[in-house]
CSV table of C-alpha atoms and ligand atoms in Angstrom, one decimal:
chain,number,residue,atom,x,y,z
A,1,MET,CA,-19.1,-24.7,-20.5
A,2,THR,CA,-16.3,-24.8,-17.9
A,3,ALA,CA,-15.7,-27.4,-15.2
A,4,THR,CA,-18.4,-25.7,-13.0
A,5,GLY,CA,-20.8,-24.3,-15.5
A,6,HIS,CA,-21.3,-21.6,-18.1
A,7,GLU,CA,-18.6,-19.7,-19.8
A,8,VAL,CA,-19.6,-16.1,-19.2
A,9,SER,CA,-19.4,-14.2,-22.5
A,10,ARG,CA,-16.3,-12.1,-22.8
A,11,SER,CA,-18.2,-9.3,-24.4
A,12,ARG,CA,-20.7,-9.2,-21.5
A,13,ILE,CA,-17.8,-9.0,-18.9
A,14,ALA,CA,-16.3,-6.2,-20.9
A,15,GLU,CA,-19.6,-4.4,-21.3
A,16,ILE,CA,-20.4,-4.5,-17.5
A,17,GLY,CA,-16.7,-3.7,-16.7
A,18,ALA,CA,-16.8,-0.5,-18.8
A,19,ARG,CA,-20.2,0.6,-17.6
A,20,GLU,CA,-19.2,0.1,-14.0
A,21,GLU,CA,-15.9,1.9,-14.4
A,22,GLU,CA,-17.7,4.9,-16.0
A,23,SER,CA,-20.2,4.9,-13.1
A,24,TYR,CA,-17.3,4.8,-10.6
A,25,ARG,CA,-15.8,7.9,-12.3
A,26,GLN,CA,-19.1,9.7,-12.1
A,27,ARG,CA,-19.6,8.9,-8.4
A,28,THR,CA,-16.0,9.7,-7.3
A,29,ARG,CA,-15.1,13.0,-9.0
A,30,ARG,CA,-13.4,14.4,-5.9
A,31,SER,CA,-11.1,11.4,-5.7
A,32,ALA,CA,-10.2,12.0,-9.4
A,33,GLU,CA,-9.3,15.6,-8.6
A,34,LEU,CA,-7.3,14.6,-5.6
A,35,PHE,CA,-5.5,12.0,-7.7
A,36,GLU,CA,-4.5,14.5,-10.3
A,37,ARG,CA,-3.1,16.7,-7.5
A,38,ALA,CA,-1.4,13.8,-5.8
A,39,ARG,CA,0.4,12.7,-9.0
A,40,ARG,CA,2.3,16.0,-9.1
A,41,SER,CA,3.9,15.2,-5.8
A,42,LEU,CA,3.8,11.4,-5.3
A,43,PRO,CA,4.9,8.7,-7.8
A,44,LEU,CA,1.7,7.0,-9.0
A,45,GLY,CA,-0.2,9.5,-6.8
A,46,VAL,CA,0.1,7.3,-3.7
A,47,ALA,CA,2.4,6.6,-0.7
A,48,SER,CA,2.7,2.8,-1.4
A,49,SER,CA,2.4,1.4,-4.9
A,50,PHE,CA,-0.1,-1.2,-3.6
A,51,GLN,CA,-2.6,1.7,-3.2
A,52,ALA,CA,-2.5,2.5,-6.9
A,53,TYR,CA,-5.1,1.1,-9.4
A,54,ASP,CA,-6.8,2.2,-12.6
A,55,PRO,CA,-8.4,4.5,-13.2
A,56,TYR,CA,-7.5,6.1,-9.8
A,57,PRO,CA,-7.9,5.1,-6.2
A,58,LEU,CA,-10.6,6.3,-3.9
A,59,PHE,CA,-9.4,8.9,-1.5
A,60,MET,CA,-10.9,8.3,1.9
A,61,THR,CA,-11.9,10.8,4.7
A,62,ASP,CA,-13.4,8.9,7.6
A,63,ALA,CA,-14.1,5.4,8.9
A,64,GLN,CA,-15.9,3.9,11.9
A,65,GLY,CA,-16.8,0.3,12.7
A,66,SER,CA,-17.4,-1.5,9.4
A,67,ARG,CA,-18.0,1.7,7.4
A,68,ILE,CA,-15.6,3.9,5.4
A,69,THR,CA,-16.4,7.2,3.6
A,70,ASP,CA,-14.7,8.5,0.5
A,71,ALA,CA,-13.9,12.1,-0.5
A,72,ASP,CA,-17.2,12.4,-2.3
A,73,GLY,CA,-19.2,11.4,0.8
A,74,ASN,CA,-20.0,7.9,-0.5
A,75,GLU,CA,-20.2,5.4,2.3
A,76,TYR,CA,-19.1,1.8,1.9
A,77,ILE,CA,-19.3,-1.3,4.0
A,78,ASP,CA,-15.6,-2.0,4.2
A,79,PHE,CA,-14.6,-5.6,3.4
A,80,ASP,CA,-11.0,-4.6,2.5
A,81,MET,CA,-10.3,-3.4,6.1
A,82,ALA,CA,-6.9,-1.9,5.1
A,83,PHE,CA,-5.5,-5.0,3.5
A,84,GLY,CA,-6.6,-7.1,6.5
A,85,VAL,CA,-5.3,-4.8,9.2
A,86,LEU,CA,-8.6,-4.2,10.9
A,87,ALA,CA,-10.0,-7.4,12.5
A,88,ALA,CA,-10.8,-5.0,15.3
A,89,GLY,CA,-12.8,-2.8,12.9
A,90,HIS,CA,-12.2,0.9,12.3
A,91,SER,CA,-11.5,3.0,15.4
A,92,HIS,CA,-12.9,0.6,17.9
A,93,PRO,CA,-14.4,2.7,20.8
A,94,LEU,CA,-12.1,1.0,23.4
A,95,LEU,CA,-9.1,1.7,21.3
A,96,ALA,CA,-10.1,5.2,20.5
A,97,GLU,CA,-10.5,6.0,24.1
A,98,ALA,CA,-7.2,4.5,25.2
A,99,LEU,CA,-5.3,6.2,22.3
A,100,GLN,CA,-6.8,9.6,23.2
A,101,HIS,CA,-5.1,9.3,26.6
A,102,ARG,CA,-1.9,8.2,24.9
A,103,VAL,CA,-1.8,11.0,22.4
A,104,ALA,CA,-2.2,13.5,25.2
A,105,ASN,CA,0.6,12.0,27.2
A,106,GLY,CA,3.4,11.4,24.9
A,107,THR,CA,3.6,9.1,21.9
A,108,CYS,CA,7.3,8.4,21.6
A,109,TYR,CA,9.9,8.2,24.3
A,110,THR,CA,12.6,5.8,23.0
A,111,PHE,CA,12.5,4.5,26.6
A,112,PRO,CA,10.7,1.3,27.3
A,113,VAL,CA,7.1,1.2,28.7
A,114,GLU,CA,5.2,-1.3,30.8
A,115,ASP,CA,2.6,-1.8,28.1
A,116,GLY,CA,5.4,-3.2,25.9
A,117,ILE,CA,6.0,-5.9,28.5
A,118,ALA,CA,2.4,-6.7,28.8
A,119,LEU,CA,2.0,-6.9,25.0
A,120,ALA,CA,5.0,-9.2,24.7
A,121,GLU,CA,3.5,-11.4,27.5
A,122,GLU,CA,0.2,-11.5,25.6
A,123,ILE,CA,1.9,-12.5,22.3
A,124,ARG,CA,4.0,-15.1,24.1
A,125,ALA,CA,0.9,-16.7,25.5
A,126,ARG,CA,-0.9,-16.7,22.1
A,127,PHE,CA,1.9,-18.1,20.1
A,128,GLY,CA,3.6,-20.3,22.6
A,129,ALA,CA,6.8,-18.2,22.3
A,130,ASP,CA,9.7,-17.5,24.7
A,131,LEU,CA,10.8,-14.1,23.4
A,132,VAL,CA,9.4,-11.3,21.4
A,133,ARG,CA,10.7,-8.1,19.8
A,134,PHE,CA,8.7,-5.2,18.3
A,135,SER,CA,9.1,-3.2,15.1
A,136,ASN,CA,6.8,-1.0,13.0
A,137,SER,CA,5.7,-3.0,10.0
A,138,GLY,CA,5.5,-6.5,8.6
A,139,THR,CA,8.5,-5.7,6.4
A,140,GLU,CA,10.6,-5.0,9.4
A,141,ALA,CA,9.4,-8.1,11.2
A,142,THR,CA,10.3,-10.5,8.3
A,143,MET,CA,13.6,-8.7,7.7
A,144,ASP,CA,14.6,-9.0,11.4
A,145,ALA,CA,13.4,-12.6,11.7
A,146,ILE,CA,15.5,-13.6,8.7
A,147,ARG,CA,18.6,-11.9,10.1
A,148,VAL,CA,18.1,-13.7,13.4
A,149,ALA,CA,17.8,-17.0,11.5
A,150,ARG,CA,21.0,-16.3,9.6
A,151,GLY,CA,22.8,-15.2,12.8
A,152,TYR,CA,21.6,-18.3,14.6
A,153,THR,CA,22.5,-20.8,11.9
A,154,GLY,CA,25.5,-19.1,10.4
A,155,ARG,CA,24.0,-19.8,7.0
A,156,GLU,CA,23.1,-17.2,4.3
A,157,LYS,CA,20.5,-18.6,2.0
A,158,ILE,CA,16.7,-18.6,2.6
A,159,ILE,CA,13.8,-20.4,1.0
A,160,LYS,CA,10.8,-18.4,-0.1
A,161,PHE,CA,7.7,-19.7,-1.9
A,162,GLU,CA,6.6,-18.6,-5.3
A,163,GLY,CA,3.6,-16.2,-4.9
A,164,GLY,CA,4.3,-15.5,-1.3
A,165,TYR,CA,4.7,-11.9,-0.1
A,166,HIS,CA,6.7,-11.0,3.0
A,167,GLY,CA,7.2,-7.2,2.6
A,168,HIS,CA,9.4,-5.0,0.5
A,169,HIS,CA,13.0,-5.7,1.6
A,170,ASP,CA,15.4,-7.0,-1.0
A,171,ASP,CA,15.7,-10.6,0.3
A,172,VAL,CA,12.0,-11.4,-0.2
A,173,LEU,CA,10.8,-9.0,-2.9
A,174,VAL,CA,11.3,-11.8,-5.5
A,175,SER,CA,9.0,-14.2,-7.2
A,176,ILE,CA,5.9,-12.4,-5.9
A,177,GLN,CA,3.9,-12.8,-9.1
A,178,PRO,CA,6.6,-13.6,-11.7
A,179,PRO,CA,5.7,-13.5,-15.4
A,180,ARG,CA,5.0,-16.9,-16.8
A,181,ASP,CA,8.0,-16.8,-19.2
A,182,ALA,CA,10.4,-15.9,-16.4
A,183,MET,CA,9.4,-18.3,-13.7
A,184,GLY,CA,11.3,-21.4,-14.8
A,185,PRO,CA,10.6,-25.1,-14.0
A,186,VAL,CA,8.1,-25.8,-11.2
A,187,GLU,CA,10.5,-28.1,-9.3
A,188,SER,CA,13.2,-25.4,-9.2
A,189,PRO,CA,11.7,-22.0,-9.9
A,190,ASN,CA,13.8,-19.0,-10.9
A,191,THR,CA,14.3,-16.2,-8.4
A,192,VAL,CA,12.6,-13.4,-10.2
A,193,PRO,CA,13.0,-9.9,-8.8
A,194,ALA,CA,9.7,-8.0,-8.4
A,195,SER,CA,11.4,-4.7,-8.6
A,196,ALA,CA,14.3,-2.9,-10.2
A,197,GLY,CA,17.1,-1.9,-7.8
A,198,ILE,CA,17.6,-5.3,-6.1
A,199,PRO,CA,21.2,-6.3,-6.4
A,200,ARG,CA,21.9,-9.7,-8.1
A,201,SER,CA,24.0,-10.7,-5.1
A,202,ARG,CA,20.9,-10.4,-2.9
A,203,ILE,CA,18.8,-12.6,-5.2
A,204,ALA,CA,21.4,-15.3,-5.2
A,205,GLU,CA,20.7,-15.9,-1.5
A,206,THR,CA,16.9,-16.4,-1.9
A,207,VAL,CA,16.0,-19.8,-3.3
A,208,ILE,CA,12.4,-20.2,-4.6
A,209,ALA,CA,10.2,-23.3,-4.0
A,210,PRO,CA,6.6,-24.0,-5.2
A,211,PHE,CA,4.0,-23.9,-2.3
A,212,ASN,CA,2.2,-27.0,-1.4
A,213,GLU,CA,4.7,-29.3,-3.1
A,214,PRO,CA,6.7,-31.0,-0.2
A,215,ASP,CA,8.6,-33.5,-2.4
A,216,MET,CA,9.9,-30.7,-4.7
A,217,LEU,CA,10.9,-28.8,-1.6
A,218,ALA,CA,12.8,-31.8,-0.3
A,219,GLY,CA,14.7,-31.9,-3.6
A,220,ILE,CA,15.6,-28.2,-3.4
A,221,LEU,CA,16.8,-28.7,0.2
A,222,ASP,CA,19.0,-31.6,-0.9
A,223,ALA,CA,20.5,-29.4,-3.7
A,224,ASN,CA,21.3,-26.7,-1.1
A,225,GLN,CA,22.5,-29.0,1.7
A,226,GLY,CA,23.8,-27.1,4.7
A,227,GLN,CA,23.3,-23.6,3.2
A,228,ILE,CA,19.7,-22.7,4.1
A,229,ALA,CA,19.2,-20.6,7.2
A,230,ALA,CA,15.4,-20.2,7.0
A,231,ILE,CA,12.3,-21.3,5.3
A,232,ILE,CA,9.8,-18.4,5.4
A,233,VAL,CA,6.2,-19.2,4.6
A,234,GLU,CA,2.7,-17.6,4.8
A,235,PRO,CA,0.8,-20.5,6.4
A,236,VAL,CA,-2.0,-19.6,4.1
A,237,GLN,CA,-1.0,-17.8,0.9
A,238,PHE,CA,-3.0,-14.7,1.3
A,239,ASN,CA,-1.3,-12.6,-1.3
A,240,ILE,CA,-2.7,-14.7,-4.2
A,241,GLY,CA,-6.3,-14.7,-3.1
A,242,VAL,CA,-6.8,-17.5,-0.6
A,243,VAL,CA,-4.6,-20.5,-1.0
A,244,PRO,CA,-4.6,-22.8,2.0
A,245,PRO,CA,-1.9,-25.4,2.8
A,246,LYS,CA,-2.8,-28.9,1.8
A,247,ASP,CA,-3.5,-31.3,4.7
A,248,GLY,CA,-0.3,-32.1,6.5
A,249,TYR,CA,1.8,-29.6,4.4
A,250,LEU,CA,2.8,-27.3,7.3
A,251,GLN,CA,3.7,-30.3,9.4
A,252,ARG,CA,5.9,-31.6,6.6
A,253,LEU,CA,7.6,-28.2,6.4
A,254,ARG,CA,8.3,-28.5,10.2
A,255,GLU,CA,9.8,-32.0,9.6
A,256,LEU,CA,12.0,-30.9,6.7
A,257,ALA,CA,13.2,-27.8,8.6
A,258,ASP,CA,14.2,-30.1,11.5
A,259,GLU,CA,15.9,-32.6,9.3
A,260,HIS,CA,18.1,-29.9,7.7
A,261,GLY,CA,18.7,-27.7,10.9
A,262,ILE,CA,16.7,-24.8,9.3
A,263,VAL,CA,14.8,-22.1,11.1
A,264,LEU,CA,11.1,-22.3,10.1
A,265,ILE,CA,9.5,-18.9,10.0
A,266,PHE,CA,5.8,-18.4,9.8
A,267,ASP,CA,4.9,-15.1,8.3
A,268,GLU,CA,1.7,-14.5,10.3
A,269,VAL,CA,1.4,-10.8,9.3
A,270,LYS,CA,-2.0,-11.6,7.7
A,271,THR,CA,-2.9,-14.8,9.7
A,272,GLY,CA,-1.8,-13.8,13.2
A,273,VAL,CA,-4.6,-13.0,15.7
A,274,VAL,CA,-7.0,-13.1,12.7
A,275,LEU,CA,-7.5,-16.8,11.9
A,276,ALA,CA,-7.6,-17.6,15.6
A,277,TRP,CA,-6.6,-16.2,18.9
A,278,GLY,CA,-3.2,-17.9,18.4
A,279,GLY,CA,-3.1,-17.3,14.6
A,280,ALA,CA,-2.1,-20.0,12.2
A,281,TYR,CA,-0.1,-21.7,14.9
A,282,GLU,CA,-3.3,-22.4,16.8
A,283,HIS,CA,-5.4,-22.9,13.6
A,284,PHE,CA,-3.2,-25.5,12.0
A,285,GLY,CA,-1.4,-26.8,15.2
A,286,VAL,CA,2.1,-26.5,13.8
A,287,LYS,CA,4.7,-24.5,15.7
A,288,PRO,CA,7.4,-22.6,13.8
A,289,ASP,CA,10.7,-21.6,15.3
A,290,LEU,CA,10.0,-17.9,14.6
A,291,PHE,CA,6.8,-16.0,13.7
A,292,CYS,CA,6.2,-12.5,12.3
A,293,LEU,CA,3.3,-10.3,13.2
A,294,ALA,CA,2.1,-6.9,12.1
A,295,LYS,CA,-1.2,-5.5,10.6
A,296,SER,CA,-4.0,-6.7,13.0
A,297,ILE,CA,-2.1,-6.7,16.2
A,298,GLY,CA,-2.1,-2.9,16.3
A,299,GLY,CA,-5.8,-2.4,15.7
A,300,GLY,CA,-5.0,0.2,13.0
A,301,ILE,CA,-1.8,1.7,14.4
A,302,PRO,CA,1.5,0.8,12.7
A,303,ILE,CA,3.3,-2.0,14.5
A,304,GLY,CA,5.3,-5.2,13.8
A,305,ALA,CA,6.6,-8.0,16.0
A,306,PHE,CA,8.5,-11.2,15.7
A,307,GLY,CA,9.4,-13.9,18.2
A,308,GLY,CA,9.7,-17.5,19.0
A,309,ARG,CA,12.1,-20.0,20.5
A,310,ARG,CA,14.4,-18.7,23.2
A,311,GLU,CA,17.5,-20.4,21.7
A,312,VAL,CA,17.0,-18.7,18.4
A,313,MET,CA,15.8,-15.2,19.6
A,314,ALA,CA,18.7,-15.1,22.1
A,315,VAL,CA,21.1,-14.2,19.3
A,316,ILE,CA,19.8,-10.7,19.7
A,317,GLU,CA,22.2,-8.7,21.9
A,318,THR,CA,23.6,-5.2,22.1
A,319,LEU,CA,24.7,-3.8,18.8
A,320,GLU,CA,27.9,-5.2,17.6
A,321,GLY,CA,30.8,-2.8,18.0
A,322,SER,CA,28.5,0.0,19.3
A,323,GLN,CA,30.1,3.1,20.7
A,324,HIS,CA,26.8,3.9,22.4
A,325,PHE,CA,27.7,2.7,25.9
A,326,ALA,CA,31.5,3.2,25.4
A,327,GLY,CA,30.8,6.9,24.7
A,328,MET,CA,29.2,7.2,28.1
A,329,GLY,CA,32.4,6.1,29.8
A,330,GLY,CA,31.1,2.6,30.3
A,331,ALA,CA,29.0,3.6,33.3
A,332,VAL,CA,25.7,2.6,31.6
A,333,GLY,CA,27.3,-0.3,29.8
A,334,THR,CA,28.3,-2.1,33.0
A,335,ALA,CA,24.8,-1.6,34.4
A,336,VAL,CA,23.1,-3.3,31.4
A,337,GLU,CA,23.0,-7.0,31.5
A,338,HIS,CA,23.7,-7.8,27.9
A,339,SER,CA,26.1,-4.9,27.1
A,340,THR,CA,29.3,-6.9,26.9
A,341,ILE,CA,30.3,-6.5,23.3
A,342,PRO,CA,31.8,-9.8,22.1
A,343,SER,CA,34.7,-10.0,19.7
A,344,GLY,CA,33.6,-11.3,16.3
A,345,ALA,CA,30.2,-10.9,14.8
A,346,THR,CA,28.3,-13.3,16.9
A,347,ARG,CA,25.4,-11.1,17.9
A,348,VAL,CA,22.4,-10.1,15.8
A,349,ALA,CA,21.4,-6.4,15.9
A,350,HIS,CA,17.7,-5.6,16.1
A,351,LEU,CA,17.1,-1.9,16.2
A,352,GLY,CA,14.6,0.9,15.5
A,353,THR,CA,13.8,4.3,16.8
A,354,PHE,CA,10.1,3.7,16.9
A,355,ASN,CA,10.2,0.1,18.2
A,356,GLY,CA,8.1,-0.4,21.2
A,357,ASN,CA,6.8,3.2,21.2
A,358,PRO,CA,4.0,3.9,23.7
A,359,LEU,CA,1.4,4.6,21.0
A,360,SER,CA,1.8,1.2,19.3
A,361,MET,CA,2.3,-0.7,22.6
A,362,THR,CA,-1.0,0.7,24.0
A,363,ALA,CA,-2.8,0.1,20.7
A,364,GLY,CA,-1.5,-3.5,20.6
A,365,LEU,CA,-2.3,-4.2,24.2
A,366,VAL,CA,-5.9,-2.8,24.1
A,367,THR,CA,-6.5,-4.6,20.7
A,368,LEU,CA,-5.4,-8.0,22.0
A,369,THR,CA,-6.6,-7.9,25.6
A,370,GLN,CA,-9.9,-6.1,25.2
A,371,ILE,CA,-11.1,-6.5,21.6
A,372,LEU,CA,-9.7,-9.6,19.9
A,373,THR,CA,-10.2,-11.7,22.9
A,374,LYS,CA,-10.8,-15.5,22.7
A,375,ASP,CA,-14.6,-15.1,22.6
A,376,ALA,CA,-14.4,-12.9,19.5
A,377,TYR,CA,-13.4,-15.7,17.2
A,378,PRO,CA,-16.4,-18.0,17.0
A,379,ARG,CA,-18.6,-15.1,15.7
A,380,LEU,CA,-15.9,-14.0,13.2
A,381,HIS,CA,-15.7,-17.5,11.9
A,382,ALA,CA,-19.5,-17.8,11.7
A,383,MET,CA,-19.8,-14.6,9.7
A,384,ALA,CA,-17.1,-15.6,7.3
A,385,ASP,CA,-18.7,-19.0,6.7
A,386,ARG,CA,-22.0,-17.1,6.0
A,387,LEU,CA,-20.3,-14.9,3.5
A,388,THR,CA,-18.6,-17.8,1.8
A,389,ALA,CA,-21.7,-20.0,1.7
A,390,GLY,CA,-23.8,-17.1,0.4
A,391,SER,CA,-21.2,-16.3,-2.4
A,392,GLN,CA,-20.9,-19.9,-3.3
A,393,ALA,CA,-24.7,-20.2,-3.6
A,394,VAL,CA,-24.7,-17.3,-6.1
A,395,LEU,CA,-21.9,-19.0,-8.1
A,396,ASP,CA,-23.8,-22.3,-8.1
A,397,GLU,CA,-27.2,-20.8,-8.8
A,398,LEU,CA,-25.9,-18.9,-11.9
A,399,SER,CA,-23.2,-21.4,-12.9
A,400,LEU,CA,-20.5,-18.8,-12.7
A,401,PRO,CA,-16.8,-19.9,-13.2
A,402,GLY,CA,-15.4,-19.5,-9.8
A,403,TYR,CA,-15.5,-20.7,-6.1
A,404,ALA,CA,-15.8,-19.0,-2.8
A,405,ILE,CA,-13.3,-19.8,-0.1
A,406,ASN,CA,-12.3,-18.5,3.3
A,407,VAL,CA,-9.9,-19.5,6.1
A,408,GLY,CA,-11.2,-18.0,9.3
A,409,PRO,CA,-12.4,-14.4,8.8
A,410,LYS,CA,-10.5,-13.9,5.5
A,411,GLY,CA,-11.9,-15.0,2.1
A,412,CYS,CA,-12.7,-14.2,-1.5
A,413,VAL,CA,-14.2,-15.5,-4.7
A,414,MET,CA,-11.5,-17.0,-6.8
A,415,PHE,CA,-12.6,-16.4,-10.4
A,416,THR,CA,-11.3,-19.7,-11.8
A,417,PRO,CA,-13.2,-23.0,-11.9
A,418,ASP,CA,-10.5,-25.2,-10.6
A,419,ARG,CA,-9.0,-25.0,-7.0
A,420,VAL,CA,-5.8,-23.0,-6.8
A,421,THR,CA,-3.0,-24.8,-4.8
A,422,ASN,CA,-0.1,-22.5,-5.7
A,423,TYR,CA,0.9,-19.5,-7.7
A,424,ARG,CA,1.0,-21.2,-11.1
A,425,ASP,CA,-2.7,-22.1,-10.8
A,426,PHE,CA,-3.5,-18.5,-9.7
A,427,ILE,CA,-2.2,-17.1,-13.0
A,428,GLY,CA,-5.3,-18.6,-14.6
A,429,LEU,CA,-7.6,-16.3,-12.7
A,430,ASP,CA,-10.1,-14.2,-14.7
A,431,ALA,CA,-8.8,-10.7,-14.0
A,432,ASP,CA,-11.5,-9.0,-16.2
A,433,LEU,CA,-14.3,-10.7,-14.3
A,434,TRP,CA,-12.7,-9.8,-11.0
A,435,ALA,CA,-12.4,-6.1,-12.1
A,436,ALA,CA,-16.0,-6.0,-13.3
A,437,SER,CA,-17.1,-7.4,-9.9
A,438,PHE,CA,-14.9,-4.9,-8.0
A,439,PHE,CA,-16.4,-1.9,-9.6
A,440,TYR,CA,-19.9,-3.3,-9.6
A,441,LEU,CA,-19.7,-3.9,-5.8
A,442,ALA,CA,-18.0,-0.6,-5.1
A,443,ASN,CA,-20.6,1.4,-6.9
A,444,ARG,CA,-23.2,-0.2,-4.6
A,445,GLY,CA,-21.4,0.4,-1.4
A,446,ILE,CA,-19.5,-2.9,-1.0
A,447,LEU,CA,-15.7,-2.2,-0.9
A,448,LEU,CA,-13.3,-5.0,-1.6
A,449,PRO,CA,-9.5,-4.7,-1.8
A,450,PRO,CA,-8.5,-3.3,-5.2
A,451,GLY,CA,-6.8,-6.5,-6.5
A,452,PRO,CA,-7.6,-10.2,-7.1
A,453,ASP,CA,-4.6,-11.1,-5.1
A,454,ASP,CA,-6.1,-9.8,-1.9
A,455,GLN,CA,-9.2,-10.9,0.0
A,456,TRP,CA,-12.0,-9.7,2.3
A,457,THR,CA,-11.3,-9.5,6.0
A,458,LEU,CA,-14.2,-9.4,8.6
A,459,SER,CA,-13.9,-7.5,11.8
A,460,VAL,CA,-15.6,-7.7,15.2
A,461,GLN,CA,-17.6,-4.7,14.1
A,462,HIS,CA,-19.2,-6.3,11.0
A,463,SER,CA,-22.8,-7.5,11.3
A,464,ASP,CA,-24.8,-10.3,9.7
A,465,ALA,CA,-26.7,-7.5,7.9
A,466,ASP,CA,-23.3,-6.3,6.3
A,467,ILE,CA,-22.7,-9.9,5.1
A,468,ASP,CA,-26.2,-10.2,3.7
A,469,ARG,CA,-25.9,-6.9,1.8
A,470,TYR,CA,-22.7,-8.1,0.2
A,471,ILE,CA,-24.3,-11.4,-0.9
A,472,GLU,CA,-27.3,-9.5,-2.3
A,473,VAL,CA,-25.2,-7.2,-4.4
A,474,PHE,CA,-23.0,-10.1,-5.6
A,475,ARG,CA,-26.2,-11.9,-6.7
A,476,ASP,CA,-27.3,-8.8,-8.7
A,477,PHE,CA,-23.9,-8.8,-10.3
A,478,GLY,CA,-24.1,-12.5,-11.2
A,479,ARG,CA,-27.6,-12.1,-12.6
A,480,GLU,CA,-26.5,-9.2,-14.9
A,481,LEU,CA,-23.5,-11.2,-16.1
A,482,VAL,CA,-25.7,-14.1,-17.3
A,483,ALA,CA,-28.7,-12.0,-18.4
B,1,PMP,N1,4.0,-10.4,5.2
B,1,PMP,C1,2.7,-10.6,4.7
B,1,PMP,C2,2.2,-11.9,4.6
B,1,PMP,C3,2.0,-9.5,4.2
B,1,PMP,O1,0.8,-9.7,3.6
B,1,PMP,C4,2.5,-8.2,4.2
B,1,PMP,C5,1.8,-7.0,3.7
B,1,PMP,N2,0.7,-7.2,2.9
B,1,PMP,C6,3.8,-8.0,4.8
B,1,PMP,C7,4.5,-9.1,5.2
B,1,PMP,C8,4.5,-6.7,4.8
B,1,PMP,O2,3.9,-5.9,5.8
B,1,PMP,P1,4.0,-4.3,5.8
B,1,PMP,O3,3.2,-3.9,4.6
B,1,PMP,O4,3.4,-3.9,7.1
B,1,PMP,O5,5.4,-4.0,5.7
């Protein structure tokens, strides 16, 4: 018996896991063939290592609404929704129509467009922000926000939480899911690179803290007095399942950042415009200095954004030492308000060929002003609560070791009996049980993200019937486990 009920027999989990993996192989032969071909050209056979999993990933061909179809023609109700990108659902009709016009009329100008202003205005309204800049991914958004924070404070170190994910640039690709023997003491965790190829000098600038432990963070701040430029945090740790902040925790981060003159950055790449109209800022009522967005704001088109307080964002100016305007004889330079190049590196560069391109600006504007409007959120929350309640009922009924949890339209079953409050608890998760459930559900048309560190995301195009089907299949899985 565990804290919540029966210990599921290890041999039963292994038996169902093996059977379901075999059935997966039988149903998805075309994906297996494509994977073999892909491996000859792409490391791990995929474009991003997050897409790789054993025995091989599904290759997809089409998706609409809440449905996605694989290369063998199997249809799934998609609860992965592209790692949480698709709160608008696949190819929302309003978006598809707007993008058809866009695709036929130029998708990249490297000149600004009016939709970019309107999208910036919409984001300002939702997040109570003064200024916003666009990029093309969450990685770029956090990288840029961190540079702005460093430029603003004149300090170099940042604080990142163990188990948090902020993209794949060197500063933050550390202590994502560090091995137990490398992670060090909980009150001052080691900075553990999650990849080879990250210079030691970069790692020295990233200080790790445990999530949900404000007193330990206060100790770490005292030990790094006057050196920390930014604290970057996922308001809900959504890269180790679903780990919400304890009551008052985000408020405490706000206070500590203020006491130490640190820029507080909310990484809202997963939470923004998903948890609520105004993201985690609205949901928890705590305002950061800067926030980062990506994923859902583009409705399925690549985009990133960051923004926040005028005073902080205003460090962005024309590229330091740029020959761009000088090379044009100064004529353009004098016409552009901020083109005066200061002496000394006092300005933060924020750049990118595809930033603010018309395709992503239109996609973002339509997604936010026509699809993920204020009235979309109550239904998203109601569906999510239905899915969590239904999953929890199955766990209770069958005394399975785990709990169902969601924050807004994102949730999962955490296969561990005790509540997870930070990464060190998450390590206890039953990965075999999770894998058996992933393949069992996939084989019956319920697609979850391929990893226990991710979670389901609901979209405005999911229905109650989709939710009920998920619960029904999950119940069948549970019954087989305890049979
Ligand atoms: N921040 C968070 C919280 C994320 O979950 C992710 C991606 N999963 C990123 C940043 C990076 O975004 P991208 O993959 O678009 O670079």
